[in-house]
Amino acid sequence: MNNGKVNVQVNRNRITLPYITNLSDIIVRTLERYKVDCIYTIFNRLDCIIKRGKDKLGDGNQTGVVYKIECSDCDACYIGQTKRCLETRIKEHRSNINRSENNTRSVNNIVTR
């Protein structure tokens, strides 16, 4: 049933700003002229100041890394990739060299640095 009234829906833009005493009120009045709604946020909340999460892992405890082991005697290097703990993988390299008798001195130097 049409009673002669027309519903007009105005699309308004929105902007999010931190609330700053006195300044925010001036900005809102200015933005109202351009049909922009202002939504306030709190920028100094405690959860923004205090970082949640885990402690940073040391280089040896990182997983999913690409690593490079350089020889101290020559320009040779070994580049590897592991999804496991880097420290564990380096220990495996050292263990393999200690068990193997066919390795040359330079290969030995690369891993045991």
Tab-separated table of N, CA and C in Angstrom:
chain	number	residue	atom	x	y	z
A	1	MET	N	0.834	-1.174	0.000
A	1	MET	CA	0.000	0.000	0.000
A	1	MET	C	0.881	1.239	0.000
A	2	ASN	N	0.714	2.097	-0.932
A	2	ASN	CA	1.515	3.297	-1.058
A	2	ASN	C	0.746	4.460	-0.475
A	3	ASN	N	1.286	5.092	0.552
A	3	ASN	CA	0.604	6.209	1.194
A	3	ASN	C	1.177	7.546	0.749
A	4	GLY	N	1.886	7.578	-0.335
A	4	GLY	CA	2.411	8.814	-0.881
A	4	GLY	C	3.812	9.159	-0.404
A	5	LYS	N	4.328	8.387	0.522
A	5	LYS	CA	5.673	8.660	1.015
A	5	LYS	C	6.678	7.822	0.228
A	6	VAL	N	7.770	8.406	-0.086
A	6	VAL	CA	8.819	7.716	-0.817
A	6	VAL	C	9.993	7.494	0.137
A	7	ASN	N	10.408	6.244	0.230
A	7	ASN	CA	11.575	5.937	1.052
A	7	ASN	C	12.829	6.106	0.205
A	8	VAL	N	13.661	7.014	0.614
A	8	VAL	CA	14.908	7.252	-0.092
A	8	VAL	C	16.042	6.725	0.783
A	9	GLN	N	16.822	5.875	0.203
A	9	GLN	CA	17.950	5.319	0.935
A	9	GLN	C	19.219	5.995	0.434
A	10	VAL	N	19.893	6.670	1.340
A	10	VAL	CA	21.094	7.404	0.983
A	10	VAL	C	22.309	6.547	1.329
A	11	ASN	N	23.144	6.343	0.344
A	11	ASN	CA	24.393	5.621	0.595
A	11	ASN	C	25.397	6.586	1.205
A	12	ARG	N	25.856	6.240	2.390
A	12	ARG	CA	26.830	7.087	3.069
A	12	ARG	C	28.144	6.323	3.195
A	13	ASN	N	29.191	7.042	3.056
A	13	ASN	CA	30.516	6.463	3.251
A	13	ASN	C	30.853	6.463	4.733
A	14	ARG	N	31.710	5.540	5.124
A	14	ARG	CA	32.135	5.454	6.520
A	14	ARG	C	33.650	5.509	6.588
A	15	ILE	N	34.120	6.090	7.668
A	15	ILE	CA	35.555	6.164	7.913
A	15	ILE	C	35.800	5.820	9.383
A	16	THR	N	36.888	5.131	9.650
A	16	THR	CA	37.246	4.765	11.017
A	16	THR	C	38.443	5.598	11.447
A	17	LEU	N	38.275	6.277	12.583
A	17	LEU	CA	39.330	7.132	13.114
A	17	LEU	C	39.499	6.891	14.604
A	18	PRO	N	40.699	7.097	15.123
A	18	PRO	CA	40.862	7.024	16.577
A	18	PRO	C	40.217	8.251	17.217
A	19	TYR	N	39.652	8.070	18.398
A	19	TYR	CA	39.025	9.198	19.080
A	19	TYR	C	40.090	10.021	19.785
A	20	ILE	N	40.136	11.303	19.447
A	20	ILE	CA	41.041	12.252	20.088
A	20	ILE	C	40.183	13.413	20.561
A	21	THR	N	40.224	13.676	21.846
A	21	THR	CA	39.382	14.714	22.438
A	21	THR	C	39.523	16.019	21.669
A	22	ASN	N	38.400	16.683	21.448
A	22	ASN	CA	38.263	17.964	20.741
A	22	ASN	C	38.524	17.839	19.237
A	23	LEU	N	39.581	17.238	18.825
A	23	LEU	CA	39.905	17.128	17.405
A	23	LEU	C	38.896	16.255	16.664
A	24	SER	N	38.480	15.165	17.280
A	24	SER	CA	37.536	14.257	16.630
A	24	SER	C	36.205	14.939	16.349
A	25	ASP	N	35.743	15.783	17.267
A	25	ASP	CA	34.473	16.494	17.060
A	25	ASP	C	34.548	17.426	15.855
A	26	ILE	N	35.656	18.088	15.684
A	26	ILE	CA	35.838	18.990	14.540
A	26	ILE	C	35.841	18.194	13.237
A	27	ILE	N	36.521	17.081	13.241
A	27	ILE	CA	36.592	16.245	12.040
A	27	ILE	C	35.216	15.705	11.674
A	28	VAL	N	34.441	15.262	12.674
A	28	VAL	CA	33.108	14.714	12.408
A	28	VAL	C	32.204	15.770	11.792
A	29	ARG	N	32.230	16.985	12.322
A	29	ARG	CA	31.385	18.052	11.758
A	29	ARG	C	31.763	18.330	10.305
A	30	THR	N	33.034	18.292	10.009
A	30	THR	CA	33.486	18.529	8.635
A	30	THR	C	33.049	17.393	7.713
A	31	LEU	N	33.185	16.160	8.181
A	31	LEU	CA	32.825	15.008	7.358
A	31	LEU	C	31.322	14.893	7.130
A	32	GLU	N	30.511	15.393	8.070
A	32	GLU	CA	29.052	15.336	7.903
A	32	GLU	C	28.603	16.112	6.671
A	33	ARG	N	29.306	17.173	6.343
A	33	ARG	CA	28.953	17.961	5.149
A	33	ARG	C	29.085	17.133	3.872
A	34	TYR	N	29.964	16.162	3.896
A	34	TYR	CA	30.209	15.321	2.729
A	34	TYR	C	29.536	13.955	2.848
A	35	LYS	N	28.597	13.851	3.785
A	35	LYS	CA	27.832	12.621	4.019
A	35	LYS	C	28.747	11.427	4.310
A	36	VAL	N	29.699	11.660	5.187
A	36	VAL	CA	30.620	10.612	5.621
A	36	VAL	C	30.405	10.386	7.108
A	37	ASP	N	30.100	9.141	7.465
A	37	ASP	CA	29.933	8.783	8.872
A	37	ASP	C	31.290	8.422	9.455
A	38	CYS	N	31.514	8.840	10.679
A	38	CYS	CA	32.770	8.556	11.355
A	38	CYS	C	32.525	7.528	12.452
A	39	ILE	N	33.337	6.497	12.469
A	39	ILE	CA	33.267	5.465	13.497
A	39	ILE	C	34.569	5.550	14.281
A	40	TYR	N	34.434	5.660	15.594
A	40	TYR	CA	35.617	5.816	16.434
A	40	TYR	C	36.209	4.477	16.844
A	41	THR	N	37.510	4.458	16.945
A	41	THR	CA	38.218	3.305	17.498
A	41	THR	C	39.111	3.806	18.626
A	42	ILE	N	39.477	2.883	19.483
A	42	ILE	CA	40.395	3.206	20.566
A	42	ILE	C	41.770	2.718	20.128
A	43	PHE	N	42.737	3.602	20.078
A	43	PHE	CA	44.040	3.193	19.560
A	43	PHE	C	45.049	2.862	20.648
A	44	ASN	N	44.753	3.126	21.898
A	44	ASN	CA	45.684	2.782	22.973
A	44	ASN	C	45.076	1.744	23.903
A	45	ARG	N	44.523	0.702	23.331
A	45	ARG	CA	43.980	-0.371	24.156
A	45	ARG	C	45.124	-1.198	24.703
A	46	LEU	N	44.865	-1.836	25.824
A	46	LEU	CA	45.898	-2.636	26.472
A	46	LEU	C	46.353	-3.791	25.579
A	47	ASP	N	45.416	-4.401	24.844
A	47	ASP	CA	45.811	-5.524	23.987
A	47	ASP	C	46.645	-5.077	22.789
A	48	CYS	N	46.598	-3.795	22.442
A	48	CYS	CA	47.467	-3.286	21.378
A	48	CYS	C	48.873	-3.009	21.903
A	49	ILE	N	48.947	-2.667	23.182
A	49	ILE	CA	50.234	-2.337	23.776
A	49	ILE	C	50.998	-3.600	24.159
A	50	ILE	N	50.290	-4.551	24.768
A	50	ILE	CA	50.912	-5.800	25.199
A	50	ILE	C	50.813	-6.798	24.062
A	51	LYS	N	51.937	-7.265	23.595
A	51	LYS	CA	51.937	-8.218	22.489
A	51	LYS	C	51.707	-9.615	23.026
A	52	ARG	N	50.755	-10.270	22.417
A	52	ARG	CA	50.508	-11.660	22.759
A	52	ARG	C	51.252	-12.533	21.771
A	53	GLY	N	51.452	-13.751	22.148
A	53	GLY	CA	52.088	-14.670	21.220
A	53	GLY	C	53.208	-15.426	21.874
A	54	LYS	N	53.943	-16.064	21.040
A	54	LYS	CA	55.010	-16.933	21.511
A	54	LYS	C	56.334	-16.180	21.530
A	55	ASP	N	57.235	-16.680	22.358
A	55	ASP	CA	58.585	-16.136	22.366
A	55	ASP	C	59.269	-16.493	21.053
A	56	LYS	N	60.175	-15.633	20.623
A	56	LYS	CA	60.901	-15.884	19.385
A	56	LYS	C	61.855	-17.060	19.587
A	57	LEU	N	61.854	-17.955	18.627
A	57	LEU	CA	62.739	-19.118	18.680
A	57	LEU	C	64.151	-18.718	18.267
A	58	GLY	N	65.134	-19.391	18.833
A	58	GLY	CA	66.513	-19.184	18.407
A	58	GLY	C	66.709	-19.771	17.019
A	59	ASP	N	67.789	-19.406	16.366
A	59	ASP	CA	68.046	-19.885	15.004
A	59	ASP	C	68.069	-21.405	14.921
A	60	GLY	N	68.608	-22.068	15.920
A	60	GLY	CA	68.707	-23.524	15.900
A	60	GLY	C	67.383	-24.231	16.093
A	61	ASN	N	66.399	-23.550	16.647
A	61	ASN	CA	65.099	-24.167	16.918
A	61	ASN	C	64.062	-23.899	15.833
A	62	GLN	N	64.412	-23.153	14.811
A	62	GLN	CA	63.464	-22.843	13.748
A	62	GLN	C	63.243	-24.061	12.866
A	63	THR	N	62.028	-24.174	12.337
A	63	THR	CA	61.684	-25.275	11.439
A	63	THR	C	61.290	-24.716	10.080
A	64	GLY	N	61.304	-25.581	9.073
A	64	GLY	CA	60.921	-25.157	7.726
A	64	GLY	C	61.877	-24.121	7.162
A	65	VAL	N	63.164	-24.396	7.219
A	65	VAL	CA	64.157	-23.413	6.792
A	65	VAL	C	65.036	-23.941	5.665
A	66	VAL	N	65.616	-23.016	4.939
A	66	VAL	CA	66.672	-23.311	3.970
A	66	VAL	C	67.957	-22.818	4.620
A	67	TYR	N	68.989	-23.628	4.602
A	67	TYR	CA	70.223	-23.264	5.289
A	67	TYR	C	71.416	-23.469	4.372
A	68	LYS	N	72.503	-22.799	4.719
A	68	LYS	CA	73.729	-22.875	3.926
A	68	LYS	C	74.896	-23.089	4.885
A	69	ILE	N	75.701	-24.089	4.584
A	69	ILE	CA	76.895	-24.376	5.373
A	69	ILE	C	78.093	-24.150	4.464
A	70	GLU	N	78.975	-23.228	4.864
A	70	GLU	CA	80.135	-22.881	4.046
A	70	GLU	C	81.394	-23.534	4.592
A	71	CYS	N	82.281	-23.897	3.694
A	71	CYS	CA	83.568	-24.492	4.059
A	71	CYS	C	84.520	-23.386	4.511
A	72	SER	N	85.248	-23.652	5.589
A	72	SER	CA	86.197	-22.648	6.083
A	72	SER	C	87.525	-22.687	5.320
A	73	ASP	N	87.775	-23.763	4.561
A	73	ASP	CA	89.044	-23.907	3.838
A	73	ASP	C	88.966	-23.514	2.366
A	74	CYS	N	87.782	-23.575	1.779
A	74	CYS	CA	87.653	-23.283	0.349
A	74	CYS	C	86.319	-22.574	0.101
A	75	ASP	N	85.963	-22.428	-1.179
A	75	ASP	CA	84.727	-21.734	-1.537
A	75	ASP	C	83.514	-22.657	-1.596
A	76	ALA	N	83.682	-23.914	-1.232
A	76	ALA	CA	82.574	-24.871	-1.310
A	76	ALA	C	81.510	-24.545	-0.256
A	77	CYS	N	80.284	-24.898	-0.593
A	77	CYS	CA	79.195	-24.721	0.363
A	77	CYS	C	78.134	-25.786	0.117
A	78	TYR	N	77.311	-25.998	1.119
A	78	TYR	CA	76.200	-26.945	1.011
A	78	TYR	C	74.935	-26.182	1.350
A	79	ILE	N	73.936	-26.267	0.485
A	79	ILE	CA	72.648	-25.627	0.729
A	79	ILE	C	71.625	-26.729	0.917
A	80	GLY	N	70.900	-26.671	2.011
A	80	GLY	CA	69.908	-27.697	2.319
A	80	GLY	C	68.590	-27.077	2.743
A	81	GLN	N	67.586	-27.906	2.805
A	81	GLN	CA	66.254	-27.480	3.236
A	81	GLN	C	65.709	-28.548	4.169
A	82	THR	N	65.082	-28.126	5.259
A	82	THR	CA	64.502	-29.080	6.191
A	82	THR	C	63.218	-28.523	6.784
A	83	LYS	N	62.282	-29.418	7.050
A	83	LYS	CA	61.053	-29.026	7.737
A	83	LYS	C	61.186	-29.246	9.236
A	84	ARG	N	62.252	-29.952	9.594
A	84	ARG	CA	62.494	-30.236	11.009
A	84	ARG	C	63.331	-29.127	11.637
A	85	CYS	N	63.614	-29.278	12.892
A	85	CYS	CA	64.427	-28.322	13.635
A	85	CYS	C	65.825	-28.233	13.013
A	86	LEU	N	66.292	-27.023	12.748
A	86	LEU	CA	67.591	-26.826	12.098
A	86	LEU	C	68.728	-27.425	12.920
A	87	GLU	N	68.683	-27.258	14.213
A	87	GLU	CA	69.733	-27.797	15.083
A	87	GLU	C	69.838	-29.320	14.948
A	88	THR	N	68.691	-29.990	14.857
A	88	THR	CA	68.669	-31.444	14.688
A	88	THR	C	69.310	-31.839	13.365
A	89	ARG	N	68.988	-31.108	12.309
A	89	ARG	CA	69.531	-31.433	10.986
A	89	ARG	C	71.045	-31.228	10.936
A	90	ILE	N	71.536	-30.177	11.556
A	90	ILE	CA	72.981	-29.931	11.592
A	90	ILE	C	73.684	-31.056	12.352
A	91	LYS	N	73.089	-31.505	13.455
A	91	LYS	CA	73.665	-32.623	14.215
A	91	LYS	C	73.719	-33.885	13.357
A	92	GLU	N	72.697	-34.092	12.526
A	92	GLU	CA	72.693	-35.254	11.630
A	92	GLU	C	73.823	-35.166	10.613
A	93	HIS	N	74.066	-33.973	10.077
A	93	HIS	CA	75.187	-33.796	9.143
A	93	HIS	C	76.502	-34.170	9.827
A	94	ARG	N	76.706	-33.676	11.022
A	94	ARG	CA	77.947	-33.975	11.759
A	94	ARG	C	78.071	-35.472	12.029
A	95	SER	N	76.959	-36.088	12.411
A	95	SER	CA	76.958	-37.520	12.703
A	95	SER	C	77.291	-38.334	11.459
A	96	ASN	N	76.728	-37.956	10.321
A	96	ASN	CA	77.011	-38.666	9.067
A	96	ASN	C	78.485	-38.578	8.698
A	97	ILE	N	79.086	-37.438	8.926
A	97	ILE	CA	80.508	-37.276	8.609
A	97	ILE	C	81.355	-38.117	9.549
A	98	ASN	N	80.991	-38.146	10.825
A	98	ASN	CA	81.762	-38.936	11.795
A	98	ASN	C	81.666	-40.429	11.497
A	99	ARG	N	80.537	-40.891	10.978
A	99	ARG	CA	80.358	-42.317	10.668
A	99	ARG	C	80.998	-42.720	9.352
A	100	SER	N	81.096	-41.798	8.446
A	100	SER	CA	81.603	-42.128	7.114
A	100	SER	C	83.122	-41.995	7.068
A	101	GLU	N	83.772	-42.955	6.465
A	101	GLU	CA	85.232	-42.920	6.337
A	101	GLU	C	85.663	-42.424	4.961
A	102	ASN	N	84.737	-42.276	4.039
A	102	ASN	CA	85.084	-41.922	2.668
A	102	ASN	C	85.028	-40.421	2.403
A	103	ASN	N	84.738	-39.634	3.410
A	103	ASN	CA	84.644	-38.186	3.195
A	103	ASN	C	86.024	-37.559	3.137
A	104	THR	N	86.163	-36.587	2.293
A	104	THR	CA	87.428	-35.861	2.215
A	104	THR	C	87.493	-34.828	3.326
A	105	ARG	N	88.669	-34.268	3.521
A	105	ARG	CA	88.868	-33.283	4.580
A	105	ARG	C	88.001	-32.040	4.355
A	106	SER	N	87.858	-31.596	3.114
A	106	SER	CA	87.095	-30.374	2.850
A	106	SER	C	85.614	-30.552	3.172
A	107	VAL	N	85.050	-31.711	2.860
A	107	VAL	CA	83.646	-31.964	3.189
A	107	VAL	C	83.485	-32.012	4.699
A	108	ASN	N	84.450	-32.594	5.366
A	108	ASN	CA	84.451	-32.640	6.822
A	108	ASN	C	84.439	-31.230	7.405
A	109	ASN	N	85.252	-30.355	6.835
A	109	ASN	CA	85.330	-28.977	7.322
A	109	ASN	C	84.030	-28.218	7.122
A	110	ILE	N	83.323	-28.512	6.059
A	110	ILE	CA	82.085	-27.788	5.778
A	110	ILE	C	81.090	-27.962	6.915
A	111	VAL	N	80.905	-29.174	7.381
A	111	VAL	CA	79.857	-29.451	8.353
A	111	VAL	C	80.307	-29.246	9.788
A	112	THR	N	81.577	-29.445	10.086
A	112	THR	CA	82.026	-29.385	11.479
A	112	THR	C	82.464	-27.993	11.908
A	113	ARG	N	82.254	-27.013	11.099
A	113	ARG	CA	82.606	-25.632	11.454
A	113	ARG	C	81.935	-25.184	12.712
